[in-house]
Short mmCIF file of C-alpha atoms in Angstrom, two decimals:
data_model
loop_
_atom_site.label_atom_id
_atom_site.label_comp_id
_atom_site.label_asym_id
_atom_site.label_seq_id
_atom_site.Cartn_x
_atom_site.Cartn_y
_atom_site.Cartn_z
CA UNK A 18 -0.04 0.05 -0.04
CA UNK A 19 1.20 3.50 -0.88
CA UNK A 20 2.65 5.54 2.18
CA UNK A 21 3.19 9.06 2.98
CA UNK A 22 6.30 10.37 1.07
CA UNK A 23 8.12 12.24 3.86
CA UNK A 24 6.49 12.57 7.16
CA UNK A 25 7.41 9.96 9.74
CA UNK A 26 4.64 7.53 10.73
CA UNK A 27 2.90 8.02 14.11
CA UNK A 28 2.52 5.23 16.54
CA UNK A 29 -1.11 4.89 15.51
CA UNK A 30 -0.17 4.41 11.87
CA UNK A 31 2.47 1.95 12.75
CA UNK A 32 -0.02 -0.17 14.71
CA UNK A 33 -2.55 0.08 11.88
CA UNK A 34 0.16 -1.17 9.32
CA UNK A 35 0.76 -3.93 11.66
CA UNK A 36 -2.91 -4.85 11.83
CA UNK A 37 -3.11 -4.91 7.97
CA UNK A 38 -0.01 -6.95 7.70
CA UNK A 39 -1.20 -9.48 10.02
CA UNK A 40 -4.71 -9.40 8.57
CA UNK A 41 -3.48 -9.88 5.13
CA UNK A 42 -1.66 -13.08 6.09
CA UNK A 43 -5.12 -14.68 6.56
CA UNK A 44 -6.27 -16.95 3.68
CA UNK A 45 -8.99 -15.99 1.03
CA UNK A 46 -12.39 -15.21 2.59
CA UNK A 47 -13.82 -18.32 1.08
CA UNK A 48 -11.14 -20.49 3.03
CA UNK A 49 -11.77 -18.50 6.19
CA UNK A 50 -15.43 -19.34 6.00
CA UNK A 51 -14.79 -22.92 5.36
CA UNK A 52 -12.62 -23.08 8.50
CA UNK A 53 -15.34 -21.25 10.50
CA UNK A 54 -17.96 -23.76 9.25
CA UNK A 55 -15.59 -26.65 10.40
CA UNK A 56 -15.20 -24.89 13.86
CA UNK A 57 -18.97 -24.40 14.27
CA UNK A 58 -19.61 -28.08 13.40
CA UNK A 59 -17.16 -29.39 15.91
CA UNK A 60 -18.15 -26.65 18.69
CA UNK A 61 -21.76 -27.59 18.14
CA UNK A 62 -21.09 -31.32 18.74
CA UNK A 63 -18.90 -30.57 21.81
CA UNK A 64 -21.30 -28.32 23.48
CA UNK A 65 -24.21 -30.53 22.44
CA UNK A 66 -22.72 -33.54 24.40
CA UNK A 67 -22.84 -31.34 27.61
CA UNK A 68 -26.53 -30.15 26.94
CA UNK A 69 -25.56 -26.58 26.89
CA UNK A 70 -28.91 -24.44 27.04
CA UNK A 71 -30.45 -21.31 28.44
CA UNK A 72 -33.85 -20.23 29.51
CA UNK A 73 -35.18 -16.74 28.91
CA UNK A 74 -38.14 -14.41 27.97
CA UNK A 75 -38.37 -13.35 24.36
CA UNK A 76 -40.96 -11.67 22.13
CA UNK A 77 -42.93 -13.93 19.78
CA UNK A 78 -42.25 -12.30 16.24
CA UNK A 79 -45.73 -13.45 14.94
CA UNK A 80 -47.83 -12.79 18.07
CA UNK A 81 -45.80 -9.99 19.73
CA UNK A 82 -46.53 -11.78 23.07
CA UNK A 83 -43.79 -12.28 25.69
CA UNK A 84 -43.18 -16.00 26.17
CA UNK A 85 -40.73 -18.15 28.06
CA UNK A 86 -38.34 -20.03 25.81
CA UNK A 87 -35.46 -22.30 26.08
CA UNK A 88 -32.54 -22.51 23.76
CA UNK A 89 -30.04 -25.29 23.57
CA UNK A 90 -27.05 -25.94 21.49
CA UNK A 91 -27.98 -28.12 18.58
CA UNK A 92 -25.35 -30.45 17.20
CA UNK A 93 -24.51 -30.69 13.42
CA UNK A 94 -23.12 -34.05 13.90
CA UNK A 95 -26.11 -36.07 15.07
CA UNK A 96 -28.74 -37.33 12.80
CA UNK A 97 -30.78 -34.13 12.62
CA UNK A 98 -27.85 -32.02 12.08
CA UNK A 99 -26.43 -34.08 9.23
CA UNK A 100 -29.88 -34.18 7.50
CA UNK A 101 -30.06 -30.32 7.92
CA UNK A 102 -26.57 -29.97 6.41
CA UNK A 103 -27.38 -32.19 3.39
CA UNK A 104 -30.78 -30.95 2.69
CA UNK A 105 -30.37 -27.26 3.14
CA UNK A 106 -27.28 -26.41 0.86
CA UNK A 107 -29.42 -24.78 -1.94
CA UNK A 108 -32.17 -23.54 0.41
CA UNK A 109 -29.42 -21.78 2.65
CA UNK A 110 -28.01 -19.98 -0.52
CA UNK A 111 -31.63 -19.06 -1.85
CA UNK A 112 -32.69 -17.70 1.53
CA UNK A 113 -29.37 -15.34 1.63
CA UNK A 114 -31.20 -12.11 0.84
CA UNK A 115 -28.00 -10.24 0.32
CA UNK A 116 -27.40 -12.20 -2.95
CA UNK A 117 -30.81 -11.15 -4.62
CA UNK A 118 -30.42 -7.65 -3.16
CA UNK A 119 -27.04 -7.35 -4.81
CA UNK A 120 -27.76 -8.80 -8.22
CA UNK A 121 -30.99 -6.44 -8.42
CA UNK A 122 -29.06 -3.45 -7.49
CA UNK A 123 -26.33 -4.40 -10.16
CA UNK A 124 -28.98 -4.51 -12.84
CA UNK A 125 -29.47 -0.79 -12.55
CA UNK A 126 -26.03 0.21 -11.30
CA UNK A 127 -24.39 -1.70 -14.27
CA UNK A 128 -26.23 0.43 -16.75
CA UNK A 129 -25.58 3.62 -14.98
CA UNK A 130 -21.81 2.72 -14.82
CA UNK A 131 -21.42 1.52 -18.41
CA UNK A 132 -23.42 4.52 -19.75
CA UNK A 133 -20.92 6.90 -18.14
CA UNK A 134 -23.73 8.37 -15.82
CA UNK A 135 -21.79 7.52 -12.57
CA UNK A 136 -18.61 9.14 -13.79
CA UNK A 137 -20.56 12.17 -14.97
CA UNK A 138 -22.36 12.57 -11.63
CA UNK A 139 -19.21 12.38 -9.65
CA UNK A 140 -17.48 14.83 -11.73
CA UNK A 141 -20.54 17.07 -11.32
CA UNK A 142 -20.37 16.62 -7.51
CA UNK A 143 -16.59 17.41 -7.65
CA UNK A 144 -17.18 20.54 -9.78
CA UNK A 145 -19.87 22.05 -7.48
CA UNK A 146 -18.60 20.97 -4.29
CA UNK A 147 -15.81 22.66 -2.34
CA UNK A 148 -12.82 20.45 -1.81
CA UNK A 149 -13.03 20.29 1.83
CA UNK A 150 -16.71 19.60 1.85
CA UNK A 151 -16.42 16.48 -0.34
CA UNK A 152 -15.71 14.26 2.55
CA UNK A 153 -18.50 15.68 4.81
CA UNK A 154 -21.10 15.37 1.76
CA UNK A 155 -20.22 11.69 1.31
CA UNK A 156 -20.30 10.96 4.97
CA UNK A 157 -23.67 12.48 5.29
CA UNK A 158 -25.08 10.89 2.22
CA UNK A 159 -23.69 7.57 3.39
CA UNK A 160 -25.43 7.69 6.79
CA UNK A 161 -28.77 8.64 5.23
CA UNK A 162 -28.56 5.66 2.69
CA UNK A 163 -29.79 3.46 5.44
CA UNK A 164 -33.29 4.56 4.35
CA UNK A 165 -32.84 2.30 1.35
CA UNK A 166 -31.85 -0.62 3.68
CA UNK A 167 -28.72 -2.60 2.41
CA UNK A 168 -28.62 -0.83 -1.00
CA UNK A 169 -26.11 1.73 0.50
CA UNK A 170 -23.47 -0.92 0.62
CA UNK A 171 -23.86 -1.60 -3.14
CA UNK A 172 -24.19 1.95 -4.31
CA UNK A 173 -22.55 4.69 -2.02
CA UNK A 174 -19.30 2.75 -1.13
CA UNK A 175 -18.04 2.25 -4.78
CA UNK A 176 -19.18 5.91 -5.64
CA UNK A 177 -17.14 7.31 -2.58
CA UNK A 178 -14.15 5.57 -4.11
CA UNK A 179 -14.79 6.91 -7.57
CA UNK A 180 -15.21 10.39 -6.16
CA UNK A 181 -11.96 10.38 -4.32
CA UNK A 182 -10.08 9.02 -7.48
CA UNK A 183 -11.76 11.95 -9.38
CA UNK A 184 -10.05 14.65 -7.34
CA UNK A 185 -6.93 12.92 -7.07
CA UNK A 186 -7.29 11.45 -3.68
CA UNK A 187 -6.77 8.04 -2.53
CA UNK A 188 -9.67 5.70 -3.63
CA UNK A 189 -9.36 3.36 -0.68
CA UNK A 190 -9.93 6.33 1.66
CA UNK A 191 -13.17 6.97 -0.26
CA UNK A 192 -14.09 3.32 0.23
CA UNK A 193 -13.51 3.33 3.83
CA UNK A 194 -15.23 6.60 4.27
CA UNK A 195 -18.36 5.20 2.56
CA UNK A 196 -18.20 1.93 4.40
CA UNK A 197 -18.01 3.66 7.78
CA UNK A 198 -20.92 5.90 6.93
CA UNK A 199 -23.22 3.25 5.57
CA UNK A 200 -22.30 0.45 8.14
CA UNK A 201 -21.26 2.06 11.38
CA UNK A 202 -24.21 4.32 11.56
CA UNK A 203 -26.86 2.00 10.16
CA UNK A 204 -29.56 2.36 12.80
CA UNK A 205 -29.98 5.98 12.69
CA UNK A 206 -31.31 8.29 10.13
CA UNK A 207 -33.07 11.63 9.89
CA UNK A 208 -36.16 9.94 8.45
CA UNK A 209 -38.35 7.09 9.69
CA UNK A 210 -37.38 3.83 7.93
CA UNK A 211 -38.83 0.36 7.89
CA UNK A 212 -36.42 -0.97 10.64
CA UNK A 213 -37.76 1.44 12.99
CA UNK A 214 -41.28 -0.02 12.79
CA UNK A 215 -39.99 -3.50 13.93
CA UNK A 216 -37.67 -2.10 16.87
CA UNK A 217 -40.33 0.07 18.11
CA UNK A 218 -43.10 -2.73 17.98
CA UNK A 219 -40.49 -5.07 19.91
CA UNK A 220 -39.84 -2.31 22.46
CA UNK A 221 -43.54 -1.71 23.08
CA UNK A 222 -44.16 -5.44 23.74
CA UNK A 223 -41.38 -5.42 26.27
CA UNK A 224 -42.51 -2.20 28.01
CA UNK A 225 -46.00 -3.92 28.39
CA UNK A 226 -44.39 -6.32 30.89
CA UNK A 227 -43.86 -3.44 33.51
CA UNK A 228 -46.65 -1.03 32.29
CA UNK A 229 -49.51 -2.20 29.88
CA UNK A 230 -50.21 1.32 29.14
CA UNK A 231 -46.75 2.49 28.25
CA UNK A 232 -45.84 2.77 24.59
CA UNK A 233 -43.62 4.71 22.33
CA UNK A 234 -44.12 5.91 18.66
CA UNK A 235 -42.02 5.46 15.52
CA UNK A 236 -40.47 8.98 16.18
CA UNK A 237 -39.53 8.08 19.67
CA UNK A 238 -35.84 8.35 18.87
CA UNK A 239 -36.01 10.87 16.11
CA UNK A 240 -34.22 13.78 17.99
CA UNK A 241 -31.30 11.66 19.14
CA UNK A 242 -31.09 10.13 15.71
CA UNK A 243 -31.01 13.43 13.86
CA UNK A 244 -28.28 14.67 16.26
CA UNK A 245 -26.45 11.48 15.95
CA UNK A 246 -26.37 11.70 11.96
CA UNK A 247 -24.93 15.19 12.13
CA UNK A 248 -22.56 14.16 15.05
CA UNK A 249 -21.26 11.05 13.30
CA UNK A 250 -20.90 12.88 9.79
CA UNK A 251 -18.33 15.26 11.43
CA UNK A 252 -16.61 12.35 13.42
CA UNK A 253 -16.46 10.10 10.37
CA UNK A 254 -15.22 12.93 7.96
CA UNK A 255 -12.70 14.09 10.59
CA UNK A 256 -11.26 10.45 11.06
CA UNK A 257 -11.08 9.96 7.33
CA UNK A 258 -9.25 13.36 6.65
CA UNK A 259 -6.91 13.18 9.64
CA UNK A 260 -6.14 9.35 10.32
CA UNK A 261 -7.05 7.24 7.11
CA UNK A 262 -5.96 9.47 4.33
CA UNK A 263 -2.72 10.58 5.76
CA UNK A 264 -1.70 6.88 6.53
CA UNK A 265 -2.47 5.74 2.88
CA UNK A 266 -0.45 8.60 1.31
CA UNK A 267 -0.32 9.34 -2.26
CA UNK A 268 -2.23 6.87 -4.64
CA UNK A 269 -0.17 4.86 -6.96
CA UNK A 270 -2.45 3.89 -10.01
CA UNK A 271 -0.15 0.98 -10.86
CA UNK A 272 -1.63 -0.71 -7.82
CA UNK A 273 -4.97 -0.97 -9.43
CA UNK A 274 -6.32 -4.21 -10.95
CA UNK A 275 -6.03 -4.70 -14.66
CA UNK A 276 -8.76 -2.95 -16.41
CA UNK A 277 -9.59 -0.43 -13.73
CA UNK A 278 -9.93 3.03 -15.05
CA UNK A 279 -8.00 5.57 -13.06
CA UNK A 280 -8.14 8.58 -15.14
CA UNK A 281 -10.97 10.70 -13.90
CA UNK A 282 -9.57 14.10 -14.63
CA UNK A 283 -11.57 14.90 -17.78
CA UNK A 284 -14.27 17.67 -17.28
CA UNK A 285 -17.65 17.41 -18.50
CA UNK A 286 -18.01 17.89 -22.40
CA UNK A 287 -20.97 18.72 -24.51
CA UNK A 288 -22.08 15.04 -24.87
CA UNK A 289 -21.72 14.49 -21.00
CA UNK A 290 -23.67 17.50 -20.34
CA UNK A 291 -26.56 16.54 -22.79
CA UNK A 292 -26.51 13.13 -21.27
CA UNK A 293 -27.07 14.60 -17.77
CA UNK A 294 -29.98 16.50 -19.07
CA UNK A 295 -31.60 13.38 -20.60
CA UNK A 296 -30.90 11.51 -17.17
CA UNK A 297 -32.61 14.47 -15.44
CA UNK A 298 -35.74 14.16 -17.73
CA UNK A 299 -35.78 10.31 -17.16
CA UNK A 300 -35.62 11.07 -13.49
CA UNK A 301 -38.40 13.52 -13.66
CA UNK A 302 -40.47 10.99 -15.55
CA UNK A 303 -39.99 8.33 -12.92
CA UNK A 304 -40.88 10.73 -10.17
CA UNK A 305 -44.16 11.59 -11.78
CA UNK A 306 -44.99 7.66 -12.11
CA UNK A 307 -44.13 6.97 -8.43
CA UNK A 308 -45.86 10.20 -7.45
CA UNK A 309 -49.13 8.62 -8.89
CA UNK A 310 -48.39 5.37 -7.18
CA UNK A 311 -47.75 7.02 -3.86
CA UNK A 312 -49.28 10.34 -3.37
CA UNK A 313 -53.03 9.72 -3.79
CA UNK A 314 -54.83 8.26 -0.71
CA UNK A 315 -55.69 5.28 -3.02
CA UNK A 316 -52.12 4.84 -4.16
CA UNK A 317 -51.21 1.07 -4.55
CA UNK A 318 -47.93 1.57 -2.91
CA UNK A 319 -49.44 2.81 0.46
CA UNK A 320 -50.44 0.44 3.31
CA UNK A 321 -53.81 -1.01 2.12
CA UNK A 322 -55.04 -0.98 5.83
CA UNK A 323 -53.77 2.33 7.25
CA UNK A 324 -52.81 4.37 3.96
CA UNK A 325 -49.45 5.01 5.47
CA UNK A 326 -46.53 5.62 3.05
CA UNK A 327 -43.53 6.12 5.22
CA UNK A 328 -43.00 3.34 7.51
CA UNK A 329 -44.90 0.06 7.20
CA UNK A 330 -46.00 0.14 3.49
CA UNK A 331 -45.36 -1.57 0.30
CA UNK A 332 -43.40 1.44 -0.93
CA UNK A 333 -40.84 1.22 1.82
CA UNK A 334 -40.69 -2.58 1.92
CA UNK A 335 -39.80 -2.49 -1.78
CA UNK A 336 -37.61 0.63 -1.85
CA UNK A 337 -34.85 -1.38 -3.59
CA UNK A 338 -37.10 -1.50 -6.75
CA UNK A 339 -37.20 2.20 -6.82
CA UNK A 340 -33.40 2.31 -6.62
CA UNK A 341 -32.96 -0.18 -9.41
CA UNK A 342 -35.44 1.58 -11.65
CA UNK A 343 -33.82 4.93 -10.79
CA UNK A 344 -30.31 3.88 -11.99
CA UNK A 345 -31.83 1.80 -14.81
CA UNK A 346 -33.83 4.65 -16.31
CA UNK A 347 -31.43 7.56 -15.70
CA UNK A 348 -28.53 5.35 -16.86
CA UNK A 349 -30.27 4.59 -20.28
CA UNK A 350 -31.52 8.07 -20.64
CA UNK A 351 -27.81 9.25 -20.03
CA UNK A 352 -26.48 6.87 -22.49
CA UNK A 353 -29.10 8.03 -25.25
CA UNK A 354 -28.17 11.51 -24.68
CA UNK A 355 -24.53 11.00 -24.52
CA UNK A 356 -24.40 8.41 -27.35
CA UNK A 357 -22.90 5.83 -25.17
CA UNK A 358 -25.71 3.36 -24.73
CA UNK A 359 -28.55 3.81 -27.12
CA UNK A 360 -30.28 0.42 -28.03
CA UNK A 361 -31.89 -2.26 -25.64
CA UNK A 362 -29.46 -4.62 -26.72
CA UNK A 363 -26.57 -2.46 -25.57
CA UNK A 364 -28.53 -2.07 -22.13
CA UNK A 365 -28.84 -5.85 -21.79
CA UNK A 366 -25.01 -6.18 -22.56
CA UNK A 367 -24.19 -3.67 -19.92
CA UNK A 368 -26.19 -5.66 -17.28
CA UNK A 369 -24.54 -8.96 -18.46
CA UNK A 370 -21.16 -7.30 -17.97
CA UNK A 371 -21.87 -6.12 -14.43
CA UNK A 372 -23.32 -9.53 -13.18
CA UNK A 373 -20.43 -11.42 -14.95
CA UNK A 374 -18.18 -9.45 -12.73
CA UNK A 375 -19.80 -10.63 -9.66
CA UNK A 376 -18.95 -14.39 -10.20
CA UNK A 377 -16.45 -14.50 -7.41
CA UNK A 378 -18.63 -12.61 -4.96
CA UNK A 379 -21.57 -14.91 -5.57
CA UNK A 380 -19.52 -17.97 -4.84
CA UNK A 381 -18.29 -16.34 -1.72
CA UNK A 382 -21.83 -15.56 -0.79
CA UNK A 383 -22.76 -19.25 -1.35
CA UNK A 384 -20.07 -20.36 1.18
CA UNK A 385 -21.05 -17.57 3.56
CA UNK A 386 -24.86 -18.40 3.62
CA UNK A 387 -23.87 -21.98 4.68
CA UNK A 388 -21.89 -20.64 7.56
CA UNK A 389 -24.76 -18.31 8.54
CA UNK A 390 -27.33 -21.07 8.37
CA UNK A 391 -25.22 -23.46 10.35
CA UNK A 392 -24.32 -20.77 13.00
CA UNK A 393 -28.14 -20.02 13.36
CA UNK A 394 -29.06 -23.68 13.49
CA UNK A 395 -26.63 -24.41 16.23
CA UNK A 396 -27.84 -21.62 18.45
CA UNK A 397 -24.32 -20.82 19.58
CA UNK A 398 -24.73 -17.14 19.21
CA UNK A 399 -27.96 -17.00 20.97
CA UNK A 400 -26.79 -18.80 23.96
CA UNK A 401 -23.79 -16.47 23.97
CA UNK A 402 -25.86 -13.35 23.70
CA UNK A 403 -28.25 -14.61 26.67
CA UNK A 404 -25.25 -15.49 28.86
CA UNK A 405 -23.65 -12.10 28.57
CA UNK A 406 -26.91 -10.29 28.98
CA UNK A 407 -27.66 -12.28 32.15
CA UNK A 408 -24.26 -11.34 33.64
CA UNK A 409 -25.06 -7.71 32.92
CA UNK A 410 -28.67 -7.86 34.37
CA UNK A 411 -27.31 -9.46 37.61
CA UNK A 412 -24.90 -6.65 38.18
CA UNK A 413 -26.02 -4.30 40.84
CA UNK A 414 -25.14 -1.03 39.25
CA UNK A 415 -26.90 2.36 38.43
CA UNK A 416 -29.06 3.07 35.33
CA UNK A 417 -26.48 4.96 33.23
CA UNK A 418 -23.57 2.48 33.87
CA UNK A 419 -26.12 -0.27 33.15
CA UNK A 420 -26.93 1.27 29.80
CA UNK A 421 -23.36 1.78 28.93
CA UNK A 422 -22.78 -1.68 29.85
CA UNK A 423 -25.68 -2.72 27.62
CA UNK A 424 -24.18 -0.87 24.65
CA UNK A 425 -20.84 -2.71 25.20
CA UNK A 426 -22.61 -6.04 25.34
CA UNK A 427 -24.55 -5.37 22.20
CA UNK A 428 -21.33 -4.34 20.44
CA UNK A 429 -19.64 -7.62 21.27
CA UNK A 430 -22.50 -9.68 20.18
CA UNK A 431 -22.76 -7.81 17.01
CA UNK A 432 -19.44 -9.58 16.04
CA UNK A 433 -21.39 -12.82 15.76
CA UNK A 434 -25.08 -11.82 15.23
CA UNK A 435 -25.32 -8.88 12.90
CA UNK A 436 -29.04 -8.68 12.38
CA UNK A 437 -30.46 -5.89 14.14
CA UNK A 438 -33.86 -7.31 14.61
CA UNK A 439 -32.83 -10.66 15.78
CA UNK A 440 -30.82 -9.25 18.54
CA UNK A 441 -33.29 -6.84 19.65
CA UNK A 442 -35.96 -9.68 19.84
CA UNK A 443 -33.70 -11.09 22.52
CA UNK A 444 -32.49 -8.10 24.27
CA UNK A 445 -35.73 -6.06 24.46
CA UNK A 446 -37.63 -8.32 26.93
CA UNK A 447 -34.58 -8.41 29.29
CA UNK A 448 -33.28 -4.87 29.37
CA UNK A 449 -36.59 -2.69 28.72
CA UNK A 450 -38.33 -4.10 31.67
CA UNK A 451 -35.21 -3.99 33.85
CA UNK A 452 -34.34 -0.49 33.09
CA UNK A 453 -37.89 0.71 33.36
CA UNK A 454 -37.97 -0.52 36.84
CA UNK A 455 -34.84 1.61 37.49
CA UNK A 456 -36.78 4.61 36.11
CA UNK A 457 -35.26 4.62 32.48
CA UNK A 458 -37.56 5.22 29.75
CA UNK A 459 -37.96 2.76 26.97
CA UNK A 460 -36.97 5.29 24.38
CA UNK A 461 -33.44 5.59 26.28
CA UNK A 462 -33.02 1.74 25.97
CA UNK A 463 -33.91 1.66 22.31
CA UNK A 464 -31.46 4.51 21.74
CA UNK A 465 -28.57 2.78 23.61
CA UNK A 466 -29.38 -0.34 21.37
CA UNK A 467 -28.82 1.94 18.24
CA UNK A 468 -25.54 3.13 19.43
CA UNK A 469 -24.36 -0.49 20.39
CA UNK A 470 -25.76 -2.16 17.27
CA UNK A 471 -24.07 -0.40 14.39
CA UNK A 472 -20.25 0.45 14.57
CA UNK A 473 -19.00 -3.18 14.63
CA UNK A 474 -20.68 -3.91 11.39
CA UNK A 475 -17.55 -2.25 9.85
CA UNK A 476 -15.18 -4.72 11.14
CA UNK A 477 -16.99 -8.04 11.40
CA UNK A 478 -16.48 -10.49 8.58
CA UNK A 479 -19.96 -11.87 9.32
CA UNK A 480 -21.29 -8.75 7.78
CA UNK A 481 -22.68 -10.06 4.42
CA UNK A 482 -21.18 -7.00 2.71
CA UNK A 483 -17.76 -7.15 4.09
CA UNK A 484 -16.19 -9.40 1.67
CA UNK A 485 -17.90 -7.17 -1.20
CA UNK A 486 -15.90 -4.19 0.15
CA UNK A 487 -12.69 -6.28 0.03
CA UNK A 488 -13.62 -6.81 -3.68
CA UNK A 489 -14.09 -3.02 -4.11
CA UNK A 490 -10.69 -2.42 -2.61
CA UNK A 491 -8.97 -4.88 -4.82
CA UNK A 492 -9.95 -2.81 -7.82
CA UNK A 493 -7.67 -0.04 -6.68
CA UNK A 494 -5.00 -2.15 -4.90
CA UNK A 495 -4.41 -5.93 -6.04
CA UNK A 496 -2.75 -6.65 -2.75
CA UNK A 497 -5.80 -5.58 -0.55
CA UNK A 498 -7.35 -8.10 1.76
CA UNK A 499 -9.20 -8.61 4.79
CA UNK A 500 -6.44 -6.90 6.91
CA UNK A 501 -6.46 -3.91 4.66
CA UNK A 502 -10.16 -3.40 5.43
CA UNK A 503 -9.86 -4.06 9.03
CA UNK A 504 -6.88 -1.80 9.48
CA UNK A 505 -8.92 1.05 7.65
CA UNK A 506 -12.01 0.61 9.60
CA UNK A 507 -10.65 0.11 13.19
CA UNK A 508 -10.18 3.79 13.87
CA UNK A 509 -13.61 4.43 12.66
CA UNK A 510 -15.05 1.80 14.97
CA UNK A 511 -13.13 2.73 18.05
CA UNK A 512 -13.74 6.44 17.79
CA UNK A 513 -17.33 6.06 16.91
CA UNK A 514 -18.22 3.89 19.75
CA UNK A 515 -16.37 6.06 22.32
CA UNK A 516 -17.67 9.39 21.13
CA UNK A 517 -21.19 8.24 20.19
CA UNK A 518 -21.49 6.46 23.69
CA UNK A 519 -20.30 9.70 25.21
CA UNK A 520 -23.08 11.60 23.29
CA UNK A 521 -25.63 9.27 24.58
CA UNK A 522 -24.45 9.56 28.09
CA UNK A 523 -24.58 13.37 28.04
CA UNK A 524 -28.21 13.33 26.26
CA UNK A 525 -29.21 11.03 29.08
CA UNK A 526 -27.69 13.12 31.99
CA UNK A 527 -29.20 16.38 30.36
CA UNK A 528 -32.59 14.73 30.15
CA UNK A 529 -32.99 15.76 26.67
CA UNK A 530 -36.17 14.50 24.65
CA UNK A 531 -35.11 11.32 22.64
CA UNK A 532 -37.83 12.03 19.97
CA UNK A 533 -41.53 12.90 19.39
#
């Protein structure tokens, strides 16, 4: 990896270089997950022989009632376990939603990239944005990208790398910035998103154990979320500018993979400007169509029972469809205007090209889906989460220290269980009633969960998109590996956890309202 030309390295930079060197010594991600699968199989058999189990209260996701449940370690080497592994090979892969989401997103993104729209938009952004503001703009947009669920991983992260390259900055710094913004702040936004509906519903079910009349609304964390978005935008951009980019130094285009375009210096010409105008017309037409589908009270994309649009509605549930169509329509419109992609045959060719380039990633996801399925089947992660939460629950400490301890436990578990909904279904009936009895409002418990749940997503290999980011990095540096990404993301994770937790503690001590 390129380094700074003259300035001596700080102790932190030398430490991160060591992390990268050690991390890149690990095998290919596919090999890593094959090893993890073997470990899970053996560990499940050993723990299964000792009948390891735990009893707990949980929220039934179907009835939303609190029920007593018992979870035991299930062996993968007994009759049922062997049958499961044999029968579930293809179903595990088909149920891995990240694959379908990635392929769908790349249908539109491939057309936008092949037509030249992505490059033109990045150039336009560079032209109109002050140099100092580019980092902050990308960080802010990356955090807000969570409104589109996981699509931010597939769209914003590679765009951030291209944007940095366009202004002569290190593209790996752009990728790291985008990954930190999308992953490490995933649970907060300035808007209400589908995830909020589930988290709030589980919170209310848990609060009813103490006070059946107590409930919170969808906007119960809105003020804290808005403040967190602005706060984290500054933190992420500052870390990128002051720690990540200085360590990377000057980018050497010779490090790029073969076929990667590194010349992003050309300004917009007449064809590109015309293409952007056509893309604008295409976007306008798409807005009109979706306006007719959503704005009227009878709109088919509204909730058929409540008429709701933002929150629990077909529009929000299928937001990836809007994103795919947006890139597809604007990309083709740009291609027509710029003369780069005119016919339907050329559009299909662009889609085929983008999907062909994902062959390695799809195979990795196939192996990863087996590991996730086996790990879930054995209940190892659930038993570990409940054991840690039980220790924290038994600790006789005050409300704020308990909230901070709760944040730490969620962070640790997030290395193994990355799903925000699955963890909250376990933690809510334990910590919401416990803290309510100590005088803590359920809004505060949910806000603490948001702080603990997100940052570790940027360094855990169990994040379905971690390997994809490694692939993005290898476009610009052939030697990039798991260690490269971990060393880039570690400063983000550490500082976000420390400072975001501090913001939460100050918010709680000042008694500020969490939301509406």
